[in-house]
mmCIF file of C-alpha atoms in Angstrom:
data_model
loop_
_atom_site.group_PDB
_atom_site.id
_atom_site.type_symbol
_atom_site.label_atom_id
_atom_site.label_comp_id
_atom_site.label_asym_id
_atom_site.label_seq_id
_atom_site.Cartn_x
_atom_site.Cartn_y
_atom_site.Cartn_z
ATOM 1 C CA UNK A 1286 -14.623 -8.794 12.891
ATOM 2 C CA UNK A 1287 -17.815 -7.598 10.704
ATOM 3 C CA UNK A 1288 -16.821 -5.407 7.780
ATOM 4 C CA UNK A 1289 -18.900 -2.281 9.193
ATOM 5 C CA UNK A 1290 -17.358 -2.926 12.365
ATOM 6 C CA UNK A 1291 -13.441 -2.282 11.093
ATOM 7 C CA UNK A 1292 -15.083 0.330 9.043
ATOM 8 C CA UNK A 1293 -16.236 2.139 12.583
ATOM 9 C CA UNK A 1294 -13.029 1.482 14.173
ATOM 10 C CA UNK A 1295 -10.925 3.339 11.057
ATOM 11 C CA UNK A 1296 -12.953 6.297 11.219
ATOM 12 C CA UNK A 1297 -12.726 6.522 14.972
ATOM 13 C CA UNK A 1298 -8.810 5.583 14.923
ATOM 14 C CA UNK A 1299 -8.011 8.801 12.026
ATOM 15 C CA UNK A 1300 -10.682 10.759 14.208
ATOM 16 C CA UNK A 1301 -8.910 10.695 17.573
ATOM 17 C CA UNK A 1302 -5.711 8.620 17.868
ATOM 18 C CA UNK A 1303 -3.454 10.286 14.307
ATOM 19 C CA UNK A 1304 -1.388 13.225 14.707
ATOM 20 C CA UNK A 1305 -2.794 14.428 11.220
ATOM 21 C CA UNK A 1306 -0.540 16.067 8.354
ATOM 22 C CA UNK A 1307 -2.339 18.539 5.653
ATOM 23 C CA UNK A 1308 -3.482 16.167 2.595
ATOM 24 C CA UNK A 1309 -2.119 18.583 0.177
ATOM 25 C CA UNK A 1310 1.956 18.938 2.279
ATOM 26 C CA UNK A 1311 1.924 15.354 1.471
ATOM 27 C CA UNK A 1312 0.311 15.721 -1.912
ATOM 28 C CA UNK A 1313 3.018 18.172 -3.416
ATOM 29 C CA UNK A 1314 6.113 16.475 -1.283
ATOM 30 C CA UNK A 1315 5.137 12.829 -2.353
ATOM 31 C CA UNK A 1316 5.258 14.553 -6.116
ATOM 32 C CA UNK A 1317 8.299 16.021 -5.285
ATOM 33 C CA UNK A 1318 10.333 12.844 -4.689
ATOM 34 C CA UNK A 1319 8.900 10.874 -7.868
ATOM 35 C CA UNK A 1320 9.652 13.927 -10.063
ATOM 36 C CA UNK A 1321 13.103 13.757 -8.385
ATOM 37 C CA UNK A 1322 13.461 10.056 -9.189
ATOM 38 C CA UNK A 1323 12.818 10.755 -12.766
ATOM 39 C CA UNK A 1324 15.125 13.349 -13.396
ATOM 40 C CA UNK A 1325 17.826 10.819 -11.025
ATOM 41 C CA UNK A 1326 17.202 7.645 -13.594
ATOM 42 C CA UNK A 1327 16.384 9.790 -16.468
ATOM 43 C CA UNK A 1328 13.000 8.827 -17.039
ATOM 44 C CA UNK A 1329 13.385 4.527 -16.946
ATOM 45 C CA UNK A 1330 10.000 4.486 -15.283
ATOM 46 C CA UNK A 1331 10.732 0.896 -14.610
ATOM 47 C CA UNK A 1332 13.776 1.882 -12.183
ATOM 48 C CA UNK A 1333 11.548 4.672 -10.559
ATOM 49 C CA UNK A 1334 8.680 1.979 -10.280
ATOM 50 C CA UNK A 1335 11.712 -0.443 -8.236
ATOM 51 C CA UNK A 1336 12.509 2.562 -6.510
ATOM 52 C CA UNK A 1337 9.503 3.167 -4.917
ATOM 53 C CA UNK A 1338 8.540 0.014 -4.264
ATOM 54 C CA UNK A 1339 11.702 -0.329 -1.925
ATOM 55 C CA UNK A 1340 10.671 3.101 0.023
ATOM 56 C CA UNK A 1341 7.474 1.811 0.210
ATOM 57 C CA UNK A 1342 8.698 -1.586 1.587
ATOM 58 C CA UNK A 1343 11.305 0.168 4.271
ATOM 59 C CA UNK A 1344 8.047 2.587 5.273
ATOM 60 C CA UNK A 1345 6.064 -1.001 5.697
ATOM 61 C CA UNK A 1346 8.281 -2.615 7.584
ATOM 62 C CA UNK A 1347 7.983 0.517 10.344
ATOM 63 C CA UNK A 1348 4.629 1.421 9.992
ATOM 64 C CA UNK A 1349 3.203 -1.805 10.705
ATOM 65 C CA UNK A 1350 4.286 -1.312 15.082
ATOM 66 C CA UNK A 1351 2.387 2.027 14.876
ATOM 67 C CA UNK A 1352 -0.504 -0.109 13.276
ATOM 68 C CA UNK A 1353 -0.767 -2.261 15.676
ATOM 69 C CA UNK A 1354 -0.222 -0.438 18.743
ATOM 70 C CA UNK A 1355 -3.172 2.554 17.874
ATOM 71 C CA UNK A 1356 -5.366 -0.331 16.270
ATOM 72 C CA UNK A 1357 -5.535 -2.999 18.883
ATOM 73 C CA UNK A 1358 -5.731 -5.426 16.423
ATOM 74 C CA UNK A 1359 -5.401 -9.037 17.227
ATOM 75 C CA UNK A 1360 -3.959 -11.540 15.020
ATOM 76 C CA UNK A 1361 -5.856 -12.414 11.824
ATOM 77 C CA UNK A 1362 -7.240 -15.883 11.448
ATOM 78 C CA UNK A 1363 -7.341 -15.665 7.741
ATOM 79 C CA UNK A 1364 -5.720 -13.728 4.687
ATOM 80 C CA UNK A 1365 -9.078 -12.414 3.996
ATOM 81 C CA UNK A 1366 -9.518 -10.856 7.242
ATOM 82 C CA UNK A 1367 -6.272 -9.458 6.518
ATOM 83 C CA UNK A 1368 -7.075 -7.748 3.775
ATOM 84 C CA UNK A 1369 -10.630 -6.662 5.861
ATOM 85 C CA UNK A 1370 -8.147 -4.651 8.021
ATOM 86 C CA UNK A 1371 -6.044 -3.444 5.681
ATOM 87 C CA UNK A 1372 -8.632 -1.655 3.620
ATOM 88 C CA UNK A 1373 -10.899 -0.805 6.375
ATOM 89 C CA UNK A 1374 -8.741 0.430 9.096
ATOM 90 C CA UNK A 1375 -4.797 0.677 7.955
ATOM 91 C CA UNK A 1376 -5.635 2.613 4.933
ATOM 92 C CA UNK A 1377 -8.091 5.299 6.973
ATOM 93 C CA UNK A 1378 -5.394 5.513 9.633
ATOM 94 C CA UNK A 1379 -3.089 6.275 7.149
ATOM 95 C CA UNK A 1380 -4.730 8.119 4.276
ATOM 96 C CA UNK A 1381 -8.014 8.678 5.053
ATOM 97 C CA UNK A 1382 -9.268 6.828 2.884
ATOM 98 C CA UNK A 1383 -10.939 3.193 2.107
ATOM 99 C CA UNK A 1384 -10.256 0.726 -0.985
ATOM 100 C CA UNK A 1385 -13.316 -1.771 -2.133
ATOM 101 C CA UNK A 1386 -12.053 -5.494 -1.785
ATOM 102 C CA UNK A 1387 -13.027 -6.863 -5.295
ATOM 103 C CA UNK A 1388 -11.973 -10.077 -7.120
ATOM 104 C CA UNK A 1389 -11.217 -12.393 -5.060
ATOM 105 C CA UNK A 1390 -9.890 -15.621 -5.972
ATOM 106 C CA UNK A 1391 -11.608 -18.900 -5.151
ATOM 107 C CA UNK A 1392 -8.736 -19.934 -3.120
ATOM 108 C CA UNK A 1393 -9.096 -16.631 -1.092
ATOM 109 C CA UNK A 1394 -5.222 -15.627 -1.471
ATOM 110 C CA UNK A 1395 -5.724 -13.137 -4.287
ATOM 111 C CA UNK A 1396 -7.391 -9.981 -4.069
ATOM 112 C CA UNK A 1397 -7.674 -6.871 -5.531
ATOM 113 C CA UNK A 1398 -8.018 -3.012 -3.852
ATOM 114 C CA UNK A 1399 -9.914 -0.749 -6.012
ATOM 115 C CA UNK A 1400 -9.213 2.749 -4.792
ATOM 116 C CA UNK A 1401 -12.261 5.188 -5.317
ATOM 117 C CA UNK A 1402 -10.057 8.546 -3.997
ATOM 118 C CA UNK A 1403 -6.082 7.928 -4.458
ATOM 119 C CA UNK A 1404 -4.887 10.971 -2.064
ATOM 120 C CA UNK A 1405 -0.776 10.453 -3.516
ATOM 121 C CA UNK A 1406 -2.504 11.051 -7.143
ATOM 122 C CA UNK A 1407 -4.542 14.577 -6.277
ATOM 123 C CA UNK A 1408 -2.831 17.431 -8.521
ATOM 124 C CA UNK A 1409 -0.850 15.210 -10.984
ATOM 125 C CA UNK A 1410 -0.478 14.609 -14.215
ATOM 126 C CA UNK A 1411 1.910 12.277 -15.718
ATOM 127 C CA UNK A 1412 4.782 13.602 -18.032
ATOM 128 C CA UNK A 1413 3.727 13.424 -21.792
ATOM 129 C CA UNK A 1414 6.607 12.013 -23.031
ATOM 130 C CA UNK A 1415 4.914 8.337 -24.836
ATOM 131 C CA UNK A 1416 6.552 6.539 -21.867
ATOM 132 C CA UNK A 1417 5.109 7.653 -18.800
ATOM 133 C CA UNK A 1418 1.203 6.736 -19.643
ATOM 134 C CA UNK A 1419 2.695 2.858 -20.194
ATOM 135 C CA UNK A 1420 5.072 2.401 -17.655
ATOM 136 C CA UNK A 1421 4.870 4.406 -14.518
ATOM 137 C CA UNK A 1422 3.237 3.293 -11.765
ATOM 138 C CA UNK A 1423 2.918 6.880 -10.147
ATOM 139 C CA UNK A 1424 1.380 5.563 -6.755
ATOM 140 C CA UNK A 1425 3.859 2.158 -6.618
ATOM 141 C CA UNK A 1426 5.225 3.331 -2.673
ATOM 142 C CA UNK A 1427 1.790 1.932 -1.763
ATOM 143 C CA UNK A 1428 2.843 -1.756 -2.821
ATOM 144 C CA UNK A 1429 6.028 -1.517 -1.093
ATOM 145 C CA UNK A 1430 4.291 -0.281 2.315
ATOM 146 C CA UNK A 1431 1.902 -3.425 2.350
ATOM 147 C CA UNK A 1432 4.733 -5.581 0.622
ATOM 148 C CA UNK A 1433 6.457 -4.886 4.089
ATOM 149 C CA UNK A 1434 4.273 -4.425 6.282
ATOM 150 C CA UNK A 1435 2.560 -8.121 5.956
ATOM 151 C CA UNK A 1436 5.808 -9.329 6.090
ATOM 152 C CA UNK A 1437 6.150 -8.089 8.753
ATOM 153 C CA UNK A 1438 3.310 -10.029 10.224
ATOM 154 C CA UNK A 1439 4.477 -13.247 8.457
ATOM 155 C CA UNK A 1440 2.846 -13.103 4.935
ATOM 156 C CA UNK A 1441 5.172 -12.911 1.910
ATOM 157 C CA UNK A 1442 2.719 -10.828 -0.377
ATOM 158 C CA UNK A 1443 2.929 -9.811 -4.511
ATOM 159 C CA UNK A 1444 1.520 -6.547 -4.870
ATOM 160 C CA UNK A 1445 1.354 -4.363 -7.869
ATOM 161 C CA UNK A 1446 -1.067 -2.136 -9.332
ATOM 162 C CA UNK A 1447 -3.501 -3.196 -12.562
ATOM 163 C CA UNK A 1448 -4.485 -0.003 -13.422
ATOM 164 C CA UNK A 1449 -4.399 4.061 -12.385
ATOM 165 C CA UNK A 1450 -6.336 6.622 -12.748
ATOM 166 C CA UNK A 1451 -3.653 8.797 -13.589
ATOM 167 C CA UNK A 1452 -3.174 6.345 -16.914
ATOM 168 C CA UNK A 1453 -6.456 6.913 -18.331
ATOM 169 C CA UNK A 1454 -7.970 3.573 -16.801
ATOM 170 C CA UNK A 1455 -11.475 3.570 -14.803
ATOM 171 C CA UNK A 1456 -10.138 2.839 -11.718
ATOM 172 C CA UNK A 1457 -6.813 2.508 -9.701
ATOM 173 C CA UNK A 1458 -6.601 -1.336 -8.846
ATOM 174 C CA UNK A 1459 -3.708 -2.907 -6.437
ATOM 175 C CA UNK A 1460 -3.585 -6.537 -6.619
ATOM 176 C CA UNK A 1461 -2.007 -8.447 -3.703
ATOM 177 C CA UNK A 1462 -0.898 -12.328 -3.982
ATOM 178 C CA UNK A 1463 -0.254 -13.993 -1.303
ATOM 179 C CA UNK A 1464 2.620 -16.298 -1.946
ATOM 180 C CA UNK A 1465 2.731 -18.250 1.819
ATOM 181 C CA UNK A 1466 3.400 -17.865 5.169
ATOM 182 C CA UNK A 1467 6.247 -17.323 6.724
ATOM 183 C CA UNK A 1468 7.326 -19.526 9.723
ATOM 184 C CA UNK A 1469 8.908 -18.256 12.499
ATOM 185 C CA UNK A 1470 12.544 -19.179 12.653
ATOM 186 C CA UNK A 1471 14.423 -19.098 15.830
ATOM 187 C CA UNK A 1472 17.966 -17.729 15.617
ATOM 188 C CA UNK A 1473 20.605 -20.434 16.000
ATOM 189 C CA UNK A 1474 21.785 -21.100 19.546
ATOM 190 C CA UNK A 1475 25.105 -19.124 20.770
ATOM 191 C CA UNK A 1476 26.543 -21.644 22.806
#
């Protein structure tokens, strides 16, 4: 499906078929639970980073049904198509919002999203404590939501962010790896 094409269908998905949730309720209560896992692992940014990579990853592993069912979307021939959907229709559904593909690998299973608005990241600044600006990944959920999500659909992903916004970099840049994917197993008879 052509690029503008998924681009269309995002805008008209968020338009009409997503019960919608004020930007800044989710703003302030996304804050809310990263402050709270600070104070809960006293600032290792490294456990709060695991921490919401798991959320993220039990959020994927839902959200992925109400994907598909309000999207339509068939099955992707390719991880690059994938990736086409992901930025240009899962991410509007969801956030409103649409990442740049950049950097793709020659083999086409690496790619980078480079995030123009981050809507998790409006109103925040990091703690200034000398740790926080190295070692928090303030936005992290996001990689556990597509971590699950694709696997979901049968492709074991890597995903982590290369830079943030909120750390002084550029941009905010996700990179996802795709590792392989996954064969279907059936469950062992019960005879």
């Amino acid at each position: 499906m052509a690029t503008a094409k998924l681009g269309r269908q995002g805008e008209e998905i968020w338009k009409t078929r997503v019960d919608k949730v004020s930007a800044e309720l989710v703003t302030l209560t996304y804050g809310t639970i990263v402050a709270q896992l600070c104070r809960d692992f006293e600032n290792d940014y490294g456990e709060v980073n695991r921490q919401l990579d798991k959320m993220g990853y039990n959020i994927g592993l839902r959200i992925i049904e109400d994907y598909l069912a309000r999207s339509n979307t068939s099955r992707c021939g390719s991880f690059r198509e994938t990736a086409d959907n992901i930025a240009k229709v899962g991410f509007k559904m969801f956030l409103n919002i649409s990442p740049t593909l950049s950097n793709w690998t020659n083999d086409g299973k690496q790619v980078s999203l480079i995030f123009d608005e981050n809507p998790l990241a409006d109103f925040v600044e990091l703690p200034f404590d000398g740790k926080a600006q190295e070692e928090l990944w303030y936005s992290n959920i996001l990689c556990g939501v597509l971590r699950g999500a694709l696997e979901m659909i049968q492709l074991q992903v890597e995903t982590y962010f290369v830079s943030d916004a909120l750390r002084g970099h550029e941009t905010t840049e996700m990179r996802v790896n795709l590792i392989k994917h996954i064969d279907d197993e059936m469950p062992p008879d019960d005879e």
